[in-house]
Coordinates of N, CA and C in Angstrom, one line a residue:
X232 N 0.8 -1.2 0.0 CA 0.0 0.0 0.0 C 0.9 1.2 0.0
X233 N 0.6 2.2 -0.9 CA 1.4 3.4 -1.0 C 0.9 4.4 0.1
X234 N 1.8 5.1 0.6 CA 1.5 6.1 1.6 C 2.2 7.4 1.2
X235 N 1.4 8.5 0.9 CA 2.0 9.7 0.5 C 2.3 10.7 1.7
X236 N 1.3 10.7 2.6 CA 1.4 11.7 3.7 C 0.7 11.2 4.9
X237 N 1.3 11.4 6.0 CA 0.6 11.0 7.3 C -0.2 12.1 7.9
X238 N 0.3 13.4 7.6 CA -0.4 14.5 8.2 C -0.6 15.6 7.1
X239 N -1.6 16.4 7.3 CA -1.7 17.7 6.5 C -2.0 18.8 7.5
X240 N -1.5 20.0 7.3 CA -1.6 21.1 8.2 C -2.0 22.4 7.6
X241 N -2.5 23.2 8.5 CA -3.0 24.6 8.1 C -3.3 25.4 9.3
X242 N -3.7 26.6 9.1 CA -4.2 27.5 10.2 C -5.6 27.8 10.1
X243 N -6.3 28.0 11.2 CA -7.7 28.4 11.1 C -7.8 29.8 11.8
X244 N -8.6 30.7 11.2 CA -8.7 32.0 11.6 C -10.1 32.2 12.3
X245 N -10.1 33.0 13.3 CA -11.4 33.4 13.9 C -11.3 34.9 14.3
X246 N -12.4 35.6 13.9 CA -12.4 37.1 14.2 C -12.6 37.3 15.8
X247 N -12.1 38.4 16.2 CA -12.3 38.8 17.6 C -12.5 40.3 17.6
X248 N -12.9 40.8 18.8 CA -13.0 42.2 18.9 C -11.6 42.9 19.0
X249 N -11.5 44.1 18.7 CA -10.3 44.8 18.8 C -9.8 44.8 20.2
X250 N -8.6 44.2 20.5 CA -8.1 44.1 21.9 C -7.9 45.5 22.5
X251 N -8.0 45.6 23.8 CA -7.8 46.9 24.5 C -6.3 47.2 24.4
X252 N -6.1 48.5 24.3 CA -4.7 49.0 24.3 C -4.5 50.0 23.2
X253 N -3.3 50.5 23.1 CA -2.9 51.4 22.1 C -2.9 50.7 20.7
X254 N -3.2 51.5 19.7 CA -3.2 50.9 18.3 C -1.9 50.2 17.9
X255 N -0.8 50.8 18.3 CA 0.5 50.2 18.0 C 0.7 48.9 18.6
X256 N 0.1 48.6 19.8 CA 0.2 47.4 20.5 C -0.7 46.3 20.0
X257 N -1.9 46.7 19.4 CA -2.9 45.7 19.0 C -3.1 45.5 17.5
X258 N -2.4 46.3 16.7 CA -2.6 46.3 15.3 C -2.1 44.9 14.7
X259 N -1.3 44.2 15.5 CA -0.8 42.9 15.0 C -2.0 41.9 14.9
X260 N -3.1 42.2 15.6 CA -4.3 41.3 15.5 C -5.1 41.5 14.3
X261 N -4.8 42.5 13.5 CA -5.6 42.8 12.3 C -5.1 42.0 11.1
X262 N -5.9 41.2 10.5 CA -5.6 40.4 9.3 C -6.0 41.1 8.1
X263 N -5.1 41.5 7.3 CA -5.4 42.2 6.0 C -6.1 41.3 5.1
X264 N -5.9 40.0 5.1 CA -6.5 39.0 4.3 C -8.0 38.9 4.6
X265 N -8.4 38.9 5.9 CA -9.7 38.8 6.3 C -10.4 40.1 6.6
X266 N -9.7 41.2 6.6 CA -10.2 42.5 6.9 C -10.8 42.6 8.3
X267 N -10.3 41.8 9.2 CA -10.8 41.7 10.6 C -9.7 41.6 11.6
X268 N -10.0 42.0 12.8 CA -9.1 41.6 13.9 C -9.5 40.2 14.2
X269 N -8.4 39.4 14.6 CA -8.7 38.0 14.9 C -7.4 37.3 15.4
X270 N -7.6 36.0 15.5 CA -6.5 35.1 16.0 C -6.4 33.9 15.1
X271 N -5.3 33.3 15.1 CA -5.0 32.1 14.3 C -4.5 30.9 15.2
X272 N -4.9 29.7 14.8 CA -4.4 28.5 15.5 C -4.0 27.5 14.4
X273 N -2.8 26.9 14.5 CA -2.3 25.9 13.6 C -2.6 24.5 14.1
X274 N -3.0 23.7 13.2 CA -3.3 22.3 13.6 C -2.8 21.3 12.4
X275 N -2.6 20.1 12.8 CA -2.2 19.1 11.8 C -3.3 17.9 11.9
X276 N -3.5 17.2 10.8 CA -4.6 16.3 10.7 C -4.2 15.0 10.0
X277 N -4.7 13.9 10.5 CA -4.5 12.6 9.9 C -5.4 12.4 8.6
X278 N -5.1 11.4 7.8 CA -5.9 11.3 6.6 C -7.4 11.2 6.7
X279 N -7.9 10.8 7.9 CA -9.3 10.8 8.1 C -9.9 12.1 8.6
X280 N -9.0 13.1 8.7 CA -9.4 14.5 9.2 C -9.2 14.7 10.7
X281 N -9.1 13.7 11.5 CA -8.9 13.8 12.9 C -7.7 14.7 13.2
X282 N -7.9 15.7 14.1 CA -6.8 16.6 14.5 C -5.9 15.9 15.5
X283 N -4.6 16.1 15.3 CA -3.6 15.6 16.2 C -3.4 16.7 17.3
X284 N -3.9 16.3 18.5 CA -3.9 17.3 19.6 C -2.6 17.2 20.5
X285 N -2.2 18.3 21.1 CA -2.8 19.6 21.1 C -2.5 20.4 19.8
X286 N -3.3 21.4 19.6 CA -3.0 22.4 18.5 C -1.9 23.3 19.0
X287 N -1.5 24.2 18.1 CA -0.6 25.3 18.5 C -1.3 26.3 19.4
X288 N -0.6 27.1 20.2 CA -1.3 28.2 20.9 C -1.8 29.2 19.8
X289 N -2.7 30.1 20.3 CA -3.2 31.1 19.3 C -2.2 32.2 19.1
X290 N -2.3 32.8 17.9 CA -1.4 33.9 17.5 C -2.2 35.0 16.9
X291 N -1.7 36.3 17.0 CA -2.5 37.4 16.4 C -2.7 37.2 14.9
X292 N -3.8 37.7 14.4 CA -4.3 37.5 13.0 C -3.3 37.9 11.9
X293 N -2.4 38.8 12.2 CA -1.5 39.2 11.1 C -0.2 38.3 11.0
X294 N -0.1 37.4 12.0 CA 1.1 36.5 11.9 C 1.1 35.6 10.7
X295 N 2.2 35.6 10.0 CA 2.2 34.7 8.8 C 2.2 33.2 9.1
X296 N 1.5 32.4 8.3 CA 1.3 31.0 8.6 C 2.7 30.3 8.8
X297 N 3.7 30.7 8.0 CA 5.0 30.0 8.0 C 5.7 30.4 9.3
X298 N 5.5 31.6 9.8 CA 6.1 32.0 11.1 C 5.5 31.2 12.2
X299 N 4.2 30.9 12.2 CA 3.6 30.0 13.2 C 4.2 28.6 13.1
X300 N 4.3 28.2 11.9 CA 4.9 26.8 11.6 C 6.3 26.7 12.2
X301 N 7.1 27.7 12.1 CA 8.5 27.7 12.6 C 8.6 27.5 14.1
X302 N 7.5 27.9 14.8 CA 7.5 27.8 16.2 C 6.9 26.5 16.7
X303 N 6.3 25.7 15.8 CA 5.6 24.5 16.2 C 6.0 23.3 15.5
X304 N 6.9 23.4 14.5 CA 7.3 22.2 13.7 C 8.0 21.1 14.4
X305 N 8.7 21.3 15.6 CA 9.3 20.2 16.3 C 8.3 19.2 16.7
X306 N 7.1 19.6 17.1 CA 6.1 18.6 17.4 C 5.7 17.7 16.2
X307 N 5.6 18.4 15.1 CA 5.2 17.7 13.9 C 6.3 16.7 13.5
X308 N 7.5 17.1 13.7 CA 8.6 16.2 13.3 C 8.5 14.9 14.2
X309 N 8.1 15.0 15.4 CA 8.0 13.8 16.3 C 6.8 12.9 15.7
X310 N 5.7 13.6 15.4 CA 4.6 12.8 14.9 C 4.9 12.1 13.6
X311 N 5.8 12.6 12.8 CA 6.1 12.0 11.5 C 7.2 10.9 11.5
X312 N 7.8 10.7 12.7 CA 8.8 9.7 12.7 C 8.2 8.3 12.5
X313 N 8.9 7.5 11.7 CA 8.5 6.1 11.5 C 8.9 5.3 12.7
X314 N 8.0 4.3 13.0 CA 8.3 3.4 14.2 C 8.3 2.0 13.7
X315 N 8.9 1.1 14.4 CA 8.9 -0.3 14.0 C 7.6 -1.0 13.8
X316 N 6.5 -0.3 14.5 CA 5.2 -0.9 14.4 C 4.5 -0.5 13.1
X317 N 5.1 0.5 12.3 CA 4.4 0.9 11.1 C 4.6 -0.3 10.1
X318 N 3.4 -0.7 9.5 CA 3.4 -1.8 8.5 C 2.9 -1.3 7.2
X319 N 3.1 0.0 6.9 CA 2.6 0.6 5.6 C 3.9 0.9 4.8
X320 N 3.9 0.5 3.6 CA 5.0 0.7 2.7 C 5.0 2.1 2.2
X321 N 6.1 2.8 2.5 CA 6.3 4.2 2.0 C 7.0 4.2 0.7
X322 N 6.2 4.1 -0.4 CA 6.8 4.1 -1.7 C 6.9 5.4 -2.4
X323 N 6.5 6.5 -1.7 CA 6.5 7.8 -2.3 C 7.9 8.4 -2.1
X324 N 8.5 8.8 -3.2 CA 9.9 9.1 -3.2 C 10.3 10.5 -2.9
X325 N 9.3 11.4 -2.9 CA 9.6 12.9 -2.7 C 10.2 13.1 -1.3
X326 N 11.4 13.6 -1.2 CA 12.1 13.9 0.0 C 12.4 12.7 0.9
X327 N 12.3 11.5 0.3 CA 12.6 10.3 1.1 C 14.0 10.2 1.4
X328 N 14.9 10.6 0.5 CA 16.3 10.6 0.7 C 16.7 11.5 1.8
X329 N 16.1 12.7 1.9 CA 16.4 13.7 3.0 C 15.9 13.3 4.3
X330 N 14.7 12.6 4.3 CA 14.1 12.2 5.6 C 13.7 10.7 5.5
X331 N 14.6 9.8 5.5 CA 14.3 8.4 5.3 C 13.5 7.8 6.4
X332 N 13.5 8.4 7.6 CA 12.8 7.8 8.8 C 11.6 8.6 9.1
X333 N 11.1 9.3 8.2 CA 9.9 10.1 8.4 C 8.8 10.0 7.3
X334 N 7.5 10.0 7.8 CA 6.5 10.1 6.8 C 6.4 11.5 6.3
X335 N 5.6 11.7 5.2 CA 5.4 13.0 4.7 C 4.2 13.8 5.3
X336 N 4.2 15.1 5.0 CA 3.1 15.9 5.4 C 2.8 16.9 4.3
X337 N 1.5 17.4 4.2 CA 1.1 18.3 3.1 C 0.8 19.6 3.7
X338 N 1.2 20.7 2.9 CA 1.0 22.1 3.4 C 0.7 22.9 2.1
X339 N 0.0 24.1 2.3 CA -0.3 24.9 1.2 C 0.8 25.8 0.8
X340 N 0.5 26.7 -0.1 CA 1.5 27.6 -0.7 C 2.2 28.6 0.3
X341 N 1.5 28.8 1.4 CA 2.1 29.8 2.4 C 3.3 29.2 3.1
X342 N 3.5 27.9 3.0 CA 4.5 27.2 3.8 C 5.8 26.9 3.0
X343 N 6.2 27.8 2.0 CA 7.4 27.6 1.3 C 8.6 27.6 2.2
X344 N 9.4 26.6 2.1 CA 10.5 26.4 3.0 C 10.3 25.4 4.1
X345 N 9.1 24.9 4.3 CA 8.8 23.9 5.4 C 9.6 22.7 5.1
X346 N 9.9 22.4 3.9 CA 10.6 21.1 3.5 C 12.0 21.1 4.1
X347 N 12.5 22.3 4.5 CA 13.8 22.3 5.1 C 13.8 21.9 6.6
X348 N 12.6 21.8 7.2 CA 12.5 21.5 8.6 C 12.0 20.1 8.8
X349 N 11.0 19.7 8.0 CA 10.4 18.4 8.1 C 10.1 17.9 6.7
X350 N 9.7 16.6 6.6 CA 9.4 16.1 5.3 C 8.0 16.6 4.8
X351 N 8.0 17.8 4.3 CA 6.8 18.6 3.9 C 6.7 18.6 2.4
X352 N 5.5 18.2 1.9 CA 5.1 18.4 0.5 C 4.3 19.7 0.4
X353 N 5.0 20.7 -0.1 CA 4.4 22.0 -0.2 C 3.8 22.3 -1.6
X354 N 2.6 22.8 -1.7 CA 2.0 23.1 -3.0 C 2.9 24.3 -3.6
X355 N 3.3 24.1 -4.8 CA 4.2 25.1 -5.4 C 3.5 26.3 -5.9
X356 N 4.2 27.4 -5.9 CA 3.7 28.7 -6.4 C 4.1 28.8 -7.9
X357 N 3.5 29.8 -8.5 CA 4.0 30.2 -9.9 C 3.0 29.9 -11.0
X358 N 3.1 30.6 -12.0 CA 2.2 30.4 -13.2 C 2.9 29.5 -14.3
X359 N 4.2 29.4 -14.2 CA 4.9 28.7 -15.3 C 5.3 27.3 -14.8
X360 N 4.3 26.6 -14.2 CA 4.5 25.2 -13.7 C 4.4 24.2 -14.8
X361 N 5.1 23.1 -14.7 CA 5.0 22.1 -15.7 C 3.7 21.3 -15.5
X362 N 3.3 20.5 -16.4 CA 2.0 19.7 -16.3 C 2.2 18.8 -15.1
X363 N 3.4 18.2 -14.9 CA 3.6 17.3 -13.7 C 3.5 18.1 -12.4
X364 N 4.0 19.3 -12.4 CA 3.9 20.1 -11.2 C 2.5 20.5 -10.9
X365 N 1.7 20.8 -11.9 CA 0.3 21.2 -11.7 C -0.5 20.0 -11.2
X366 N -0.2 18.8 -11.7 CA -0.9 17.6 -11.3 C -0.5 17.3 -9.8
X367 N 0.8 17.5 -9.5 CA 1.2 17.3 -8.1 C 0.5 18.2 -7.2
X368 N 0.3 19.5 -7.6 CA -0.5 20.5 -6.8 C -1.9 20.0 -6.6
X369 N -2.5 19.5 -7.6 CA -3.9 19.0 -7.5 C -4.0 17.8 -6.5
X370 N -3.0 16.9 -6.6 CA -3.0 15.8 -5.7 C -2.8 16.2 -4.3
X371 N -1.9 17.2 -4.0 CA -1.7 17.6 -2.7 C -2.9 18.4 -2.2
X372 N -3.6 19.2 -3.0 CA -4.8 19.9 -2.6 C -5.9 18.9 -2.2
X373 N -6.0 17.8 -2.9 CA -7.0 16.8 -2.6 C -6.8 16.3 -1.2
X374 N -5.5 16.1 -0.8 CA -5.2 15.6 0.5 C -5.4 16.7 1.5
X375 N -5.0 17.9 1.2 CA -5.0 19.0 2.2 C -6.5 19.4 2.5
X376 N -7.4 19.1 1.6 CA -8.8 19.5 1.9 C -9.4 19.0 3.2
X377 N -8.7 17.9 3.7 CA -9.2 17.4 5.0 C -9.1 18.5 6.1
X378 N -8.2 19.4 6.0 CA -8.1 20.4 7.0 C -9.3 21.4 6.9
X379 N -9.7 21.7 5.7 CA -10.8 22.6 5.4 C -12.1 21.9 5.9
X380 N -12.2 20.6 5.6 CA -13.4 19.8 6.1 C -13.5 19.9 7.6
X381 N -12.3 19.7 8.3 CA -12.4 19.7 9.8 C -12.8 21.1 10.3
X382 N -12.2 22.2 9.7 CA -12.5 23.5 10.2 C -14.0 23.8 9.9
X383 N -14.5 23.3 8.8 CA -15.9 23.5 8.5 C -16.8 22.9 9.6
X384 N -16.4 21.6 9.9 CA -17.2 20.9 10.9 C -17.1 21.6 12.3
X385 N -15.9 22.1 12.6 CA -15.6 22.8 13.9 C -16.5 24.0 14.0
X386 N -16.6 24.8 12.9 CA -17.3 26.1 12.9 C -18.8 25.8 12.8
X387 N -19.2 24.7 12.2 CA -20.6 24.4 12.1 C -21.2 23.9 13.4
X388 N -20.3 23.2 14.2 CA -20.8 22.7 15.5 C -20.8 23.7 16.6
X389 N -19.8 24.5 16.7 CA -19.5 25.3 17.9 C -19.5 26.8 17.5
X390 N -20.6 27.5 18.0 CA -20.7 29.0 17.7 C -19.5 29.7 18.3
X391 N -18.9 29.3 19.4 CA -17.8 30.0 20.0 C -16.6 30.0 19.1
X392 N -16.5 29.1 18.1 CA -15.4 29.0 17.2 C -15.8 29.6 15.8
X393 N -17.0 29.9 15.6 CA -17.4 30.4 14.3 C -17.7 31.9 14.3
X394 N -18.3 32.5 15.3 CA -18.6 33.9 15.3 C -17.4 34.7 15.8
X395 N -17.6 35.9 16.1 CA -16.6 36.8 16.7 C -16.3 36.4 18.1
X396 N -15.1 36.1 18.5 CA -14.8 35.6 19.8 C -14.9 36.8 20.8
X397 N -15.7 36.6 21.8 CA -16.0 37.7 22.8 C -15.3 37.5 24.1
X398 N -14.6 36.4 24.3 CA -14.1 36.1 25.6 C -12.7 36.7 25.8
X399 N -12.1 36.4 27.0 CA -10.7 36.9 27.3 C -9.8 36.0 26.5
X400 N -8.8 36.6 25.9 CA -7.8 35.8 25.1 C -7.0 34.8 26.0
X401 N -7.0 35.1 27.3 CA -6.3 34.2 28.2 C -6.9 32.8 28.2
X402 N -8.2 32.7 27.9 CA -8.9 31.4 27.9 C -9.1 30.8 26.5
X403 N -8.6 31.5 25.5 CA -8.9 31.0 24.1 C -8.3 29.7 23.8
X404 N -7.0 29.4 24.3 CA -6.4 28.1 24.0 C -7.2 27.0 24.6
X405 N -7.7 27.2 25.8 CA -8.4 26.1 26.5 C -9.8 25.9 25.7
X406 N -10.4 27.0 25.3 CA -11.6 26.9 24.6 C -11.5 26.1 23.3
X407 N -10.5 26.5 22.5 CA -10.3 25.9 21.2 C -9.9 24.4 21.4
X408 N -9.1 24.1 22.4 CA -8.7 22.7 22.7 C -9.9 21.8 22.9
X409 N -10.9 22.3 23.7 CA -12.1 21.5 24.0 C -12.9 21.3 22.8
X410 N -13.0 22.4 22.0 CA -13.8 22.3 20.8 C -13.2 21.3 19.7
X411 N -11.9 21.4 19.6 CA -11.2 20.4 18.7 C -11.4 19.0 19.2
X412 N -11.3 18.7 20.5 CA -11.5 17.4 21.0 C -12.9 16.9 20.7
X413 N -13.9 17.7 21.0 CA -15.3 17.3 20.7 C -15.5 17.1 19.2
X414 N -14.9 17.9 18.4 CA -15.0 17.7 17.0 C -14.4 16.4 16.5
X415 N -13.3 16.1 17.1 CA -12.7 14.8 16.8 C -13.7 13.6 17.1
X416 N -14.3 13.7 18.2 CA -15.3 12.7 18.6 C -16.5 12.7 17.7
X417 N -16.9 13.9 17.3 CA -18.0 13.9 16.3 C -17.7 13.3 15.0
X418 N -16.4 13.5 14.5 CA -16.0 12.9 13.3 C -15.9 11.4 13.4
X419 N -15.6 10.9 14.6 CA -15.6 9.4 14.7 C -17.0 8.8 14.6
X420 N -18.0 9.6 14.8 CA -19.4 9.2 14.6 C -19.9 9.4 13.2
X421 N -19.5 10.6 12.7 CA -20.0 11.0 11.4 C -18.8 11.5 10.6
X422 N -18.2 10.7 9.7 CA -17.0 11.2 8.9 C -17.3 12.5 8.2
X423 N -16.1 13.2 7.9 CA -16.2 14.5 7.2 C -16.7 14.2 5.8
X424 N -17.2 15.3 5.2 CA -17.7 15.2 3.8 C -17.5 16.6 3.2
X425 N -17.8 16.7 1.9 CA -17.5 17.9 1.1 C -18.4 19.1 1.6
X426 N -19.5 18.8 2.2 CA -20.4 19.9 2.8 C -19.7 20.7 3.9
X427 N -18.8 20.0 4.6 CA -18.0 20.7 5.7 C -17.1 21.7 5.1
X428 N -16.4 21.3 4.0 CA -15.5 22.3 3.3 C -16.2 23.5 2.7
X429 N -17.4 23.2 2.2 CA -18.3 24.2 1.6 C -18.7 25.2 2.7
X430 N -19.1 24.7 3.8 CA -19.5 25.6 5.0 C -18.3 26.4 5.4
X431 N -17.1 25.9 5.5 CA -15.9 26.6 5.9 C -15.6 27.8 4.9
X432 N -15.7 27.5 3.6 CA -15.5 28.5 2.6 C -16.5 29.6 2.7
X433 N -17.7 29.3 2.9 CA -18.8 30.3 3.1 C -18.5 31.1 4.3
X434 N -18.1 30.5 5.4 CA -17.8 31.2 6.6 C -16.6 32.2 6.5
X435 N -15.6 31.8 5.8 CA -14.5 32.7 5.5 C -14.9 33.9 4.6
X436 N -15.7 33.6 3.6 CA -16.3 34.6 2.8 C -17.1 35.6 3.6
X437 N -17.8 35.1 4.5 CA -18.6 36.0 5.4 C -17.8 36.9 6.3
X438 N -16.6 36.3 6.8 CA -15.7 37.1 7.5 C -15.2 38.3 6.7
X439 N -14.8 38.0 5.5 CA -14.2 39.0 4.6 C -15.3 40.1 4.3
X440 N -16.5 39.6 3.9 CA -17.5 40.6 3.6 C -17.9 41.5 4.8
X441 N -18.0 40.9 6.0 CA -18.3 41.7 7.1 C -17.2 42.7 7.4
X442 N -15.9 42.3 7.2 CA -14.8 43.2 7.4 C -14.8 44.3 6.4
X443 N -15.2 44.0 5.2 CA -15.2 45.1 4.2 C -16.4 46.1 4.5
X444 N -17.5 45.5 4.9 CA -18.6 46.4 5.2 C -18.3 47.3 6.4
X445 N -17.7 46.7 7.4 CA -17.3 47.5 8.5 C -16.3 48.6 8.2
X446 N -15.4 48.3 7.3 CA -14.4 49.3 6.8 C -15.1 50.4 6.0
X447 N -16.1 50.1 5.2 CA -16.9 51.1 4.5 C -17.6 52.0 5.4
X448 N -18.2 51.5 6.5 CA -18.9 52.3 7.4 C -17.9 53.2 8.1
X449 N -16.8 52.7 8.5 CA -15.8 53.5 9.2 C -15.3 54.6 8.3
X450 N -15.0 54.3 7.0 CA -14.6 55.3 6.0 C -15.7 56.4 5.8
X451 N -16.9 56.0 5.8 CA -18.0 56.9 5.6 C -18.1 57.8 6.8
X452 N -17.9 57.2 8.0 CA -18.0 58.0 9.3 C -16.9 59.1 9.3
X453 N -15.6 58.7 8.8 CA -14.5 59.6 8.8 C -14.8 60.7 7.7
X454 N -15.4 60.3 6.6 CA -15.7 61.3 5.6 C -16.6 62.4 6.1
X455 N -17.7 61.9 6.8 CA -18.7 62.9 7.3 C -18.0 63.7 8.4
X456 N -17.2 63.1 9.2 CA -16.5 63.8 10.3 C -15.6 65.0 9.7
X457 N -14.9 64.6 8.6 CA -14.1 65.7 8.0 C -14.9 66.8 7.5
X458 N -16.1 66.5 6.9 CA -16.9 67.5 6.4 C -17.4 68.4 7.5
X459 N -17.9 67.8 8.6 CA -18.4 68.6 9.7 C -17.3 69.4 10.3
X460 N -16.1 68.9 10.4 CA -15.0 69.7 11.0 C -14.7 70.9 10.1
X461 N -14.7 70.6 8.8 CA -14.4 71.7 7.8 C -15.5 72.8 8.0
X462 N -16.7 72.4 8.1 CA -17.8 73.3 8.2 C -17.7 74.1 9.5
X463 N -17.3 73.4 10.6 CA -17.1 74.2 11.9 C -16.0 75.2 11.8
X464 N -14.9 74.8 11.1 CA -13.8 75.7 11.0 C -14.2 76.9 10.1
X465 N -15.0 76.7 9.1 CA -15.4 77.8 8.3 C -16.3 78.7 9.1
X466 N -17.2 78.2 9.9 CA -18.1 79.0 10.7 C -17.3 79.8 11.7
X467 N -16.3 79.1 12.4 CA -15.5 79.8 13.4 C -14.7 80.9 12.7
X468 N -14.2 80.6 11.5 CA -13.4 81.7 10.8 C -14.3 82.9 10.5
X469 N -15.6 82.6 10.1 CA -16.5 83.7 9.8 C -16.8 84.5 11.0
X470 N -17.0 83.8 12.2 CA -17.3 84.5 13.4 C -16.1 85.3 13.9
X471 N -14.9 84.8 13.7 CA -13.7 85.5 14.1 C -13.6 86.8 13.2
X472 N -13.9 86.6 12.0 CA -13.8 87.8 11.0 C -14.8 88.9 11.4
X473 N -16.0 88.4 11.8 CA -17.0 89.4 12.2 C -16.6 90.1 13.5
X474 N -16.1 89.4 14.5 CA -15.7 90.0 15.7 C -14.6 91.0 15.5
X475 N -13.6 90.6 14.6 CA -12.5 91.5 14.3 C -13.0 92.8 13.6
X476 N -14.0 92.7 12.8 CA -14.6 93.9 12.1 C -15.3 94.8 13.1
X477 N -16.0 94.1 14.1 CA -16.7 94.9 15.1 C -15.8 95.7 16.0
X478 N -14.6 95.0 16.3 CA -13.6 95.7 17.1 C -13.0 96.9 16.4
X479 N -12.9 96.8 15.1 CA -12.3 97.9 14.4 C -13.3 99.1 14.4
X480 N -14.6 98.8 14.3 CA -15.6 99.8 14.3 C -15.6 100.5 15.7

């Protein structure tokens, strides 16, 4: 039996309210991709979608996925080590020479360079890919979709993971750990399917749309504020001019 990858990994984003503090201290929580303040958690999953617990701690929304990976990959390296009990033939050759005692893992385009740390099959970037490279990307994407399926099930089941997080960030890691564990149990009863990935994509699209609408409202408020301020300055200038004229008289 061929075995291409033991794990696939990604990060899941969740919006949160703007943390208290000065803008310079909290701006790292703003994700330009999602147009929202939020947090990220990285997780890795087995071929059936079950998450390998624990997940990473949470990170501010602007943190790059690969930066999060660099802080957590030692745990993945341990999970990927082959053991004498493994009875699956690893006939997949990619990076087998560099990591002869490890199974592979699948990561998306944001993880360029992960293959220097673990046996990572990273989806390649670029428009000028060969037909073989494009087919490889499609194969890896089909494997990696299990993470999207899991995140869709997670957000479908637990409102605390799907809507804007309202709690204290101090308790977020415990909250997400409980929800991940319960989702694993739910998957053991009802396997993941394409509807879960569809739900996840719709949820991300809603995050982005809500973020854009909020920005439009803020821009409109600023525009009206500038107009009102300009009008007040003009009135104050006229009043000052009138007062100056009366003093001269």
